[in-house]
Amino acid sequence: MHIQNKKRFILMTGALGVLIIIILVVTVLFLGRFFSKQEPVQTTPKATETTSSQTAQSSPAATTTTAAADNQTADTSTTTAPSTADPSDVLVLVNKTTNLDQNYVPADLVWVDLAGVRDTQMRSVAATALGELFSAATKQGLTLYCCSGYRSYATQKELYAQNVSALGQSEADLVSAKPGQSEHQTGLAMDVTAESVGFDLLESFGDTKEGQFVKNNAYLYGFIIRYPNDKTSITGYSYEPWHLRYVGKDVAKVIHDKDITFEEYLQSN
Ligand SMILES: [Zn+2]
């Protein structure tokens, strides 16, 4: 009896052991399959978000095209420290060597109530001055359109990332500014355009009646053509006849009359 009980005990224990091992194996296999299925489930929403945001970003054709065309020669290979200057100063310098802090958002942004390709914002003082410039153009029988004003650090970051994704790093660096290096983050810049150039941002805008009007009159309202022709070596950007920067009437007049860049003005004052 003792021996039979012992055998039965050993058999029972062995069977129980095997059963536990089987349960463990099944559990491990099940969990393994479960987690391997979870991975794509977790990434799917990310992929969808990316796709939908790209679609949303690119659906107004001008958004991607103009932003990419703007700041087209930005050399973003060098990382620079944020400027210590007051970013809310209307004379703040933003370029490839003097950047804005990622947290800077102008405190006085307003929606620009002018004809435009899309809704956009500027700082209050610049928006008022731009309205006066547009009114003066209207009196000459010309119609200017707003294209792109304030852009946040985050928007610029997205834009840059999209360009890197679509074009590759080196190509993207030729057509897109890194976040913190775009003057649009100041809220003092506006890209303007006209129907005659298909509401796009093209160098040929400088040769249109509207472009000529802007070139000859913007300073009267406190704006400068920030990236003039043949000044790339100083500004770091190719000719952008559409990119207006508000600096105030006095400074704009000096820059216009002396035919100098904003960088040259700041160095001599
Ligand atoms: Zn611009």
PDB file of C-alpha atoms and ligand atoms in Angstrom:
ATOM      1  CA  MET A   1       0.000   0.000   0.000  1.00  0.00           C
ATOM      2  CA  HIS A   2       2.768   2.315   0.931  1.00  0.00           C
ATOM      3  CA  ILE A   3       4.636   1.665  -2.265  1.00  0.00           C
ATOM      4  CA  GLN A   4       1.472   1.985  -4.408  1.00  0.00           C
ATOM      5  CA  ASN A   5       0.600   5.263  -2.709  1.00  0.00           C
ATOM      6  CA  LYS A   6       4.105   6.530  -3.263  1.00  0.00           C
ATOM      7  CA  LYS A   7       3.942   5.635  -6.969  1.00  0.00           C
ATOM      8  CA  ARG A   8       0.539   7.278  -7.285  1.00  0.00           C
ATOM      9  CA  PHE A   9       1.866  10.345  -5.500  1.00  0.00           C
ATOM     10  CA  ILE A  10       4.841  10.554  -7.818  1.00  0.00           C
ATOM     11  CA  LEU A  11       2.612  10.089 -10.879  1.00  0.00           C
ATOM     12  CA  MET A  12       0.177  12.733  -9.652  1.00  0.00           C
ATOM     13  CA  THR A  13       2.972  15.180  -8.887  1.00  0.00           C
ATOM     14  CA  GLY A  14       4.578  14.552 -12.264  1.00  0.00           C
ATOM     15  CA  ALA A  15       1.283  15.039 -14.064  1.00  0.00           C
ATOM     16  CA  LEU A  16       0.642  18.218 -12.119  1.00  0.00           C
ATOM     17  CA  GLY A  17       4.131  19.458 -12.980  1.00  0.00           C
ATOM     18  CA  VAL A  18       3.604  18.760 -16.676  1.00  0.00           C
ATOM     19  CA  LEU A  19       0.222  20.496 -16.522  1.00  0.00           C
ATOM     20  CA  ILE A  20       1.789  23.572 -14.914  1.00  0.00           C
ATOM     21  CA  ILE A  21       4.533  23.639 -17.554  1.00  0.00           C
ATOM     22  CA  ILE A  22       1.916  23.355 -20.336  1.00  0.00           C
ATOM     23  CA  ILE A  23      -0.112  26.188 -18.773  1.00  0.00           C
ATOM     24  CA  LEU A  24       3.033  28.330 -18.509  1.00  0.00           C
ATOM     25  CA  VAL A  25       4.031  27.634 -22.121  1.00  0.00           C
ATOM     26  CA  VAL A  26       0.523  28.398 -23.381  1.00  0.00           C
ATOM     27  CA  THR A  27       0.413  31.584 -21.307  1.00  0.00           C
ATOM     28  CA  VAL A  28       3.803  32.751 -22.616  1.00  0.00           C
ATOM     29  CA  LEU A  29       2.787  31.988 -26.210  1.00  0.00           C
ATOM     30  CA  PHE A  30      -0.525  33.758 -25.763  1.00  0.00           C
ATOM     31  CA  LEU A  31       1.066  36.841 -24.219  1.00  0.00           C
ATOM     32  CA  GLY A  32       3.732  36.857 -26.925  1.00  0.00           C
ATOM     33  CA  ARG A  33       1.101  36.860 -29.655  1.00  0.00           C
ATOM     34  CA  PHE A  34      -0.983  39.394 -27.756  1.00  0.00           C
ATOM     35  CA  PHE A  35       1.850  41.908 -27.470  1.00  0.00           C
ATOM     36  CA  SER A  36       3.029  41.355 -31.000  1.00  0.00           C
ATOM     37  CA  LYS A  37      -0.505  42.222 -32.100  1.00  0.00           C
ATOM     38  CA  GLN A  38      -0.548  45.265 -29.836  1.00  0.00           C
ATOM     39  CA  GLU A  39       2.406  46.937 -31.528  1.00  0.00           C
ATOM     40  CA  PRO A  40       0.759  47.755 -34.824  1.00  0.00           C
ATOM     41  CA  VAL A  41      -2.391  48.751 -32.992  1.00  0.00           C
ATOM     42  CA  GLN A  42      -0.383  51.300 -31.048  1.00  0.00           C
ATOM     43  CA  THR A  43       1.390  52.692 -34.083  1.00  0.00           C
ATOM     44  CA  THR A  44      -1.670  52.865 -36.303  1.00  0.00           C
ATOM     45  CA  PRO A  45      -3.116  56.027 -34.726  1.00  0.00           C
ATOM     46  CA  LYS A  46       0.304  57.698 -35.018  1.00  0.00           C
ATOM     47  CA  ALA A  47       0.485  56.838 -38.675  1.00  0.00           C
ATOM     48  CA  THR A  48      -3.035  58.081 -39.209  1.00  0.00           C
ATOM     49  CA  GLU A  49      -2.284  61.324 -37.419  1.00  0.00           C
ATOM     50  CA  THR A  50       0.774  61.887 -39.532  1.00  0.00           C
ATOM     51  CA  THR A  51      -1.102  61.187 -42.711  1.00  0.00           C
ATOM     52  CA  SER A  52      -4.062  63.332 -41.826  1.00  0.00           C
ATOM     53  CA  SER A  53      -1.911  66.210 -40.607  1.00  0.00           C
ATOM     54  CA  GLN A  54       0.136  66.043 -43.781  1.00  0.00           C
ATOM     55  CA  THR A  55      -3.038  66.029 -45.809  1.00  0.00           C
ATOM     56  CA  ALA A  56      -4.411  68.936 -43.817  1.00  0.00           C
ATOM     57  CA  GLN A  57      -1.168  70.841 -44.155  1.00  0.00           C
ATOM     58  CA  SER A  58      -0.834  70.299 -47.848  1.00  0.00           C
ATOM     59  CA  SER A  59      -4.463  70.600 -48.904  1.00  0.00           C
ATOM     60  CA  PRO A  60      -4.237  74.369 -49.374  1.00  0.00           C
ATOM     61  CA  ALA A  61      -1.534  74.002 -51.998  1.00  0.00           C
ATOM     62  CA  ALA A  62      -0.101  77.361 -51.076  1.00  0.00           C
ATOM     63  CA  THR A  63       0.686  76.325 -47.510  1.00  0.00           C
ATOM     64  CA  THR A  64       3.418  73.855 -48.261  1.00  0.00           C
ATOM     65  CA  THR A  65       4.595  75.447 -51.459  1.00  0.00           C
ATOM     66  CA  THR A  66       4.880  78.957 -50.164  1.00  0.00           C
ATOM     67  CA  ALA A  67       6.423  78.024 -46.879  1.00  0.00           C
ATOM     68  CA  ALA A  68       8.922  75.860 -48.667  1.00  0.00           C
ATOM     69  CA  ALA A  69       9.682  78.564 -51.182  1.00  0.00           C
ATOM     70  CA  ASP A  70      10.035  81.121 -48.468  1.00  0.00           C
ATOM     71  CA  ASN A  71      13.442  81.220 -46.795  1.00  0.00           C
ATOM     72  CA  GLN A  72      14.652  79.045 -49.598  1.00  0.00           C
ATOM     73  CA  THR A  73      18.353  79.400 -49.016  1.00  0.00           C
ATOM     74  CA  ALA A  74      18.221  78.960 -45.268  1.00  0.00           C
ATOM     75  CA  ASP A  75      21.454  77.359 -44.169  1.00  0.00           C
ATOM     76  CA  THR A  76      20.185  75.468 -41.204  1.00  0.00           C
ATOM     77  CA  SER A  77      23.208  73.301 -40.681  1.00  0.00           C
ATOM     78  CA  THR A  78      24.511  75.497 -37.902  1.00  0.00           C
ATOM     79  CA  THR A  79      22.754  75.500 -34.586  1.00  0.00           C
ATOM     80  CA  THR A  80      22.805  78.841 -32.889  1.00  0.00           C
ATOM     81  CA  ALA A  81      21.930  80.046 -29.443  1.00  0.00           C
ATOM     82  CA  PRO A  82      18.738  82.012 -28.869  1.00  0.00           C
ATOM     83  CA  SER A  83      19.184  85.764 -28.916  1.00  0.00           C
ATOM     84  CA  THR A  84      19.419  87.467 -25.571  1.00  0.00           C
ATOM     85  CA  ALA A  85      17.719  90.525 -27.035  1.00  0.00           C
ATOM     86  CA  ASP A  86      14.090  91.301 -26.222  1.00  0.00           C
ATOM     87  CA  PRO A  87      12.100  89.320 -28.812  1.00  0.00           C
ATOM     88  CA  SER A  88       9.194  91.759 -28.542  1.00  0.00           C
ATOM     89  CA  ASP A  89      11.372  94.683 -29.695  1.00  0.00           C
ATOM     90  CA  VAL A  90      10.200  95.750 -33.175  1.00  0.00           C
ATOM     91  CA  LEU A  91      13.867  95.858 -34.139  1.00  0.00           C
ATOM     92  CA  VAL A  92      14.577  92.278 -33.051  1.00  0.00           C
ATOM     93  CA  LEU A  93      17.023  90.540 -35.358  1.00  0.00           C
ATOM     94  CA  VAL A  94      16.191  86.982 -36.411  1.00  0.00           C
ATOM     95  CA  ASN A  95      18.457  85.221 -38.847  1.00  0.00           C
ATOM     96  CA  LYS A  96      20.688  82.193 -39.158  1.00  0.00           C
ATOM     97  CA  THR A  97      22.874  83.250 -36.272  1.00  0.00           C
ATOM     98  CA  THR A  98      20.358  84.967 -34.002  1.00  0.00           C
ATOM     99  CA  ASN A  99      17.397  82.778 -33.137  1.00  0.00           C
ATOM    100  CA  LEU A 100      14.148  83.164 -31.258  1.00  0.00           C
ATOM    101  CA  ASP A 101      13.432  81.081 -28.179  1.00  0.00           C
ATOM    102  CA  GLN A 102      11.015  78.224 -28.810  1.00  0.00           C
ATOM    103  CA  ASN A 103       8.623  79.582 -26.192  1.00  0.00           C
ATOM    104  CA  TYR A 104       8.357  83.070 -27.647  1.00  0.00           C
ATOM    105  CA  VAL A 105       4.858  83.990 -28.788  1.00  0.00           C
ATOM    106  CA  PRO A 106       4.084  87.680 -29.394  1.00  0.00           C
ATOM    107  CA  ALA A 107       1.620  88.947 -26.799  1.00  0.00           C
ATOM    108  CA  ASP A 108      -0.317  91.217 -29.154  1.00  0.00           C
ATOM    109  CA  LEU A 109      -1.148  89.020 -32.135  1.00  0.00           C
ATOM    110  CA  VAL A 110      -4.301  89.939 -34.052  1.00  0.00           C
ATOM    111  CA  TRP A 111      -6.015  88.340 -37.013  1.00  0.00           C
ATOM    112  CA  VAL A 112      -5.218  90.362 -40.099  1.00  0.00           C
ATOM    113  CA  ASP A 113      -8.423  91.756 -41.585  1.00  0.00           C
ATOM    114  CA  LEU A 114      -7.217  92.173 -45.152  1.00  0.00           C
ATOM    115  CA  ALA A 115      -7.597  90.323 -48.438  1.00  0.00           C
ATOM    116  CA  GLY A 116      -5.666  87.117 -48.090  1.00  0.00           C
ATOM    117  CA  VAL A 117      -4.917  83.688 -49.404  1.00  0.00           C
ATOM    118  CA  ARG A 118      -5.800  82.365 -45.926  1.00  0.00           C
ATOM    119  CA  ASP A 119      -6.363  83.659 -42.422  1.00  0.00           C
ATOM    120  CA  THR A 120      -3.221  84.827 -40.739  1.00  0.00           C
ATOM    121  CA  GLN A 121      -1.975  86.806 -37.772  1.00  0.00           C
ATOM    122  CA  MET A 122       0.476  89.615 -37.076  1.00  0.00           C
ATOM    123  CA  ARG A 123       1.382  91.786 -34.145  1.00  0.00           C
ATOM    124  CA  SER A 124      -1.105  94.613 -33.722  1.00  0.00           C
ATOM    125  CA  VAL A 125       1.224  97.474 -34.698  1.00  0.00           C
ATOM    126  CA  ALA A 126       2.325  95.670 -37.860  1.00  0.00           C
ATOM    127  CA  ALA A 127      -1.212  94.664 -38.819  1.00  0.00           C
ATOM    128  CA  THR A 128      -2.366  98.301 -38.610  1.00  0.00           C
ATOM    129  CA  ALA A 129       0.547  99.481 -40.731  1.00  0.00           C
ATOM    130  CA  LEU A 130      -0.059  96.731 -43.277  1.00  0.00           C
ATOM    131  CA  GLY A 131      -3.669  97.860 -43.580  1.00  0.00           C
ATOM    132  CA  GLU A 132      -2.453 101.349 -44.473  1.00  0.00           C
ATOM    133  CA  LEU A 133      -0.068  99.941 -47.093  1.00  0.00           C
ATOM    134  CA  PHE A 134      -2.852  97.836 -48.633  1.00  0.00           C
ATOM    135  CA  SER A 135      -5.198 100.873 -48.689  1.00  0.00           C
ATOM    136  CA  ALA A 136      -2.557 102.933 -50.478  1.00  0.00           C
ATOM    137  CA  ALA A 137      -2.197 100.155 -53.045  1.00  0.00           C
ATOM    138  CA  THR A 138      -5.959 100.044 -53.558  1.00  0.00           C
ATOM    139  CA  LYS A 139      -5.935 103.784 -54.313  1.00  0.00           C
ATOM    140  CA  GLN A 140      -3.469 103.014 -57.102  1.00  0.00           C
ATOM    141  CA  GLY A 141      -5.820 100.374 -58.488  1.00  0.00           C
ATOM    142  CA  LEU A 142      -3.679  97.529 -57.169  1.00  0.00           C
ATOM    143  CA  THR A 143      -4.763  94.660 -54.950  1.00  0.00           C
ATOM    144  CA  LEU A 144      -2.324  93.062 -52.554  1.00  0.00           C
ATOM    145  CA  TYR A 145      -3.015  89.814 -50.726  1.00  0.00           C
ATOM    146  CA  CYS A 146      -1.686  88.481 -47.434  1.00  0.00           C
ATOM    147  CA  CYS A 147      -0.155  85.085 -47.760  1.00  0.00           C
ATOM    148  CA  SER A 148       1.641  84.165 -44.573  1.00  0.00           C
ATOM    149  CA  GLY A 149       2.141  86.123 -41.372  1.00  0.00           C
ATOM    150  CA  TYR A 150       2.854  84.792 -37.904  1.00  0.00           C
ATOM    151  CA  ARG A 151       4.108  81.242 -37.669  1.00  0.00           C
ATOM    152  CA  SER A 152       4.699  79.589 -34.309  1.00  0.00           C
ATOM    153  CA  TYR A 153       7.870  77.715 -33.429  1.00  0.00           C
ATOM    154  CA  ALA A 154       5.815  74.498 -33.455  1.00  0.00           C
ATOM    155  CA  THR A 155       4.384  75.219 -36.912  1.00  0.00           C
ATOM    156  CA  GLN A 156       7.840  75.911 -38.275  1.00  0.00           C
ATOM    157  CA  LYS A 157       9.095  72.717 -36.653  1.00  0.00           C
ATOM    158  CA  GLU A 158       6.320  70.699 -38.343  1.00  0.00           C
ATOM    159  CA  LEU A 159       6.976  72.381 -41.643  1.00  0.00           C
ATOM    160  CA  TYR A 160      10.682  71.664 -41.431  1.00  0.00           C
ATOM    161  CA  ALA A 161      10.060  68.028 -40.434  1.00  0.00           C
ATOM    162  CA  GLN A 162       7.654  67.572 -43.347  1.00  0.00           C
ATOM    163  CA  ASN A 163      10.236  68.913 -45.738  1.00  0.00           C
ATOM    164  CA  VAL A 164      12.911  66.617 -44.295  1.00  0.00           C
ATOM    165  CA  SER A 165      10.499  63.692 -44.627  1.00  0.00           C
ATOM    166  CA  ALA A 166       9.559  64.550 -48.197  1.00  0.00           C
ATOM    167  CA  LEU A 167      12.876  65.772 -49.553  1.00  0.00           C
ATOM    168  CA  GLY A 168      15.585  64.405 -47.291  1.00  0.00           C
ATOM    169  CA  GLN A 169      17.728  66.406 -44.908  1.00  0.00           C
ATOM    170  CA  SER A 170      20.095  68.167 -47.291  1.00  0.00           C
ATOM    171  CA  GLU A 171      17.409  69.162 -49.785  1.00  0.00           C
ATOM    172  CA  ALA A 172      15.087  70.302 -46.996  1.00  0.00           C
ATOM    173  CA  ASP A 173      17.798  72.514 -45.554  1.00  0.00           C
ATOM    174  CA  LEU A 174      17.890  74.381 -48.851  1.00  0.00           C
ATOM    175  CA  VAL A 175      14.200  75.251 -48.873  1.00  0.00           C
ATOM    176  CA  SER A 176      13.083  75.355 -45.263  1.00  0.00           C
ATOM    177  CA  ALA A 177      14.172  77.234 -42.148  1.00  0.00           C
ATOM    178  CA  LYS A 178      14.708  75.442 -38.890  1.00  0.00           C
ATOM    179  CA  PRO A 179      12.393  76.490 -36.063  1.00  0.00           C
ATOM    180  CA  GLY A 180      13.614  79.593 -34.258  1.00  0.00           C
ATOM    181  CA  GLN A 181      15.257  80.864 -37.436  1.00  0.00           C
ATOM    182  CA  SER A 182      12.106  82.120 -39.139  1.00  0.00           C
ATOM    183  CA  GLU A 183      11.325  85.829 -38.942  1.00  0.00           C
ATOM    184  CA  HIS A 184       7.650  84.894 -39.144  1.00  0.00           C
ATOM    185  CA  GLN A 185       7.808  83.867 -35.458  1.00  0.00           C
ATOM    186  CA  THR A 186       8.243  87.551 -34.529  1.00  0.00           C
ATOM    187  CA  GLY A 187       4.741  88.381 -35.788  1.00  0.00           C
ATOM    188  CA  LEU A 188       6.315  91.320 -37.616  1.00  0.00           C
ATOM    189  CA  ALA A 189       6.671  89.665 -41.024  1.00  0.00           C
ATOM    190  CA  MET A 190       4.122  89.164 -43.778  1.00  0.00           C
ATOM    191  CA  ASP A 191       4.475  87.528 -47.159  1.00  0.00           C
ATOM    192  CA  VAL A 192       2.384  89.437 -49.679  1.00  0.00           C
ATOM    193  CA  THR A 193       1.328  88.368 -53.124  1.00  0.00           C
ATOM    194  CA  ALA A 194      -0.901  89.285 -56.050  1.00  0.00           C
ATOM    195  CA  GLU A 195      -3.296  87.654 -58.463  1.00  0.00           C
ATOM    196  CA  SER A 196      -0.853  88.243 -61.326  1.00  0.00           C
ATOM    197  CA  VAL A 197       1.539  85.680 -59.828  1.00  0.00           C
ATOM    198  CA  GLY A 198      -1.240  83.230 -58.999  1.00  0.00           C
ATOM    199  CA  PHE A 199      -1.195  84.217 -55.325  1.00  0.00           C
ATOM    200  CA  ASP A 200       2.132  82.439 -55.044  1.00  0.00           C
ATOM    201  CA  LEU A 201       5.461  83.578 -53.628  1.00  0.00           C
ATOM    202  CA  LEU A 202       7.676  84.011 -56.639  1.00  0.00           C
ATOM    203  CA  GLU A 203      10.660  86.186 -57.488  1.00  0.00           C
ATOM    204  CA  SER A 204       8.672  87.463 -60.440  1.00  0.00           C
ATOM    205  CA  PHE A 205       6.361  89.234 -57.971  1.00  0.00           C
ATOM    206  CA  GLY A 206       9.116  91.861 -57.752  1.00  0.00           C
ATOM    207  CA  ASP A 207       8.543  92.742 -61.408  1.00  0.00           C
ATOM    208  CA  THR A 208       4.768  93.078 -61.187  1.00  0.00           C
ATOM    209  CA  LYS A 209       2.993  96.406 -60.637  1.00  0.00           C
ATOM    210  CA  GLU A 210       2.110  95.235 -57.157  1.00  0.00           C
ATOM    211  CA  GLY A 211       5.685  94.202 -56.432  1.00  0.00           C
ATOM    212  CA  GLN A 212       7.034  97.510 -57.670  1.00  0.00           C
ATOM    213  CA  PHE A 213       4.512  99.379 -55.564  1.00  0.00           C
ATOM    214  CA  VAL A 214       5.579  97.438 -52.470  1.00  0.00           C
ATOM    215  CA  LYS A 215       9.253  98.021 -53.230  1.00  0.00           C
ATOM    216  CA  ASN A 216       8.786 101.772 -53.597  1.00  0.00           C
ATOM    217  CA  ASN A 217       6.192 102.424 -50.889  1.00  0.00           C
ATOM    218  CA  ALA A 218       6.423  99.845 -48.111  1.00  0.00           C
ATOM    219  CA  TYR A 219       8.905 101.989 -46.140  1.00  0.00           C
ATOM    220  CA  LEU A 220       6.321 104.802 -45.893  1.00  0.00           C
ATOM    221  CA  TYR A 221       4.307 102.466 -43.681  1.00  0.00           C
ATOM    222  CA  GLY A 222       7.213 101.041 -41.697  1.00  0.00           C
ATOM    223  CA  PHE A 223       8.023  97.946 -43.768  1.00  0.00           C
ATOM    224  CA  ILE A 224      11.216  96.851 -45.482  1.00  0.00           C
ATOM    225  CA  ILE A 225      11.904  94.259 -48.157  1.00  0.00           C
ATOM    226  CA  ARG A 226      13.833  92.090 -45.750  1.00  0.00           C
ATOM    227  CA  TYR A 227      15.694  89.977 -48.329  1.00  0.00           C
ATOM    228  CA  PRO A 228      16.620  92.261 -51.240  1.00  0.00           C
ATOM    229  CA  ASN A 229      18.139  91.117 -54.498  1.00  0.00           C
ATOM    230  CA  ASP A 230      21.916  90.568 -54.456  1.00  0.00           C
ATOM    231  CA  LYS A 231      22.146  90.822 -50.666  1.00  0.00           C
ATOM    232  CA  THR A 232      22.244  87.097 -49.997  1.00  0.00           C
ATOM    233  CA  SER A 233      25.796  87.255 -48.654  1.00  0.00           C
ATOM    234  CA  ILE A 234      24.557  89.546 -45.885  1.00  0.00           C
ATOM    235  CA  THR A 235      21.050  88.307 -45.143  1.00  0.00           C
ATOM    236  CA  GLY A 236      21.726  84.642 -45.838  1.00  0.00           C
ATOM    237  CA  TYR A 237      18.573  84.446 -47.935  1.00  0.00           C
ATOM    238  CA  SER A 238      17.918  84.748 -51.619  1.00  0.00           C
ATOM    239  CA  TYR A 239      15.745  87.491 -53.066  1.00  0.00           C
ATOM    240  CA  GLU A 240      12.271  87.497 -51.549  1.00  0.00           C
ATOM    241  CA  PRO A 241      10.365  90.487 -52.925  1.00  0.00           C
ATOM    242  CA  TRP A 242       7.270  89.238 -51.094  1.00  0.00           C
ATOM    243  CA  HIS A 243       8.653  89.122 -47.551  1.00  0.00           C
ATOM    244  CA  LEU A 244       7.872  92.340 -45.664  1.00  0.00           C
ATOM    245  CA  ARG A 245       9.209  93.016 -42.203  1.00  0.00           C
ATOM    246  CA  TYR A 246       7.856  95.752 -39.965  1.00  0.00           C
ATOM    247  CA  VAL A 247      10.564  97.888 -38.326  1.00  0.00           C
ATOM    248  CA  GLY A 248       8.694 101.205 -37.941  1.00  0.00           C
ATOM    249  CA  LYS A 249       8.648 104.193 -40.275  1.00  0.00           C
ATOM    250  CA  ASP A 250      11.881 105.900 -39.157  1.00  0.00           C
ATOM    251  CA  VAL A 251      14.097 102.841 -39.498  1.00  0.00           C
ATOM    252  CA  ALA A 252      12.360 101.704 -42.676  1.00  0.00           C
ATOM    253  CA  LYS A 253      13.056 105.089 -44.287  1.00  0.00           C
ATOM    254  CA  VAL A 254      16.773 104.918 -43.446  1.00  0.00           C
ATOM    255  CA  ILE A 255      17.041 101.363 -44.781  1.00  0.00           C
ATOM    256  CA  HIS A 256      15.145 102.330 -47.956  1.00  0.00           C
ATOM    257  CA  ASP A 257      17.034 105.557 -48.599  1.00  0.00           C
ATOM    258  CA  LYS A 258      20.468 104.032 -48.005  1.00  0.00           C
ATOM    259  CA  ASP A 259      19.517 100.851 -49.866  1.00  0.00           C
ATOM    260  CA  ILE A 260      20.948  98.674 -47.105  1.00  0.00           C
ATOM    261  CA  THR A 261      19.859  95.521 -45.307  1.00  0.00           C
ATOM    262  CA  PHE A 262      18.483  95.281 -41.789  1.00  0.00           C
ATOM    263  CA  GLU A 263      21.746  93.648 -40.683  1.00  0.00           C
ATOM    264  CA  GLU A 264      23.751  96.595 -42.060  1.00  0.00           C
ATOM    265  CA  TYR A 265      21.427  99.065 -40.374  1.00  0.00           C
ATOM    266  CA  LEU A 266      21.818  97.372 -36.985  1.00  0.00           C
ATOM    267  CA  GLN A 267      25.583  97.250 -37.314  1.00  0.00           C
ATOM    268  CA  SER A 268      25.826 100.970 -38.045  1.00  0.00           C
ATOM    269  CA  ASN A 269      23.439 102.045 -35.264  1.00  0.00           C
TER     270      ASN A 269
HETATM  271 ZN    ZN B   1       8.335  85.291 -45.439  1.00  0.00          ZN
END
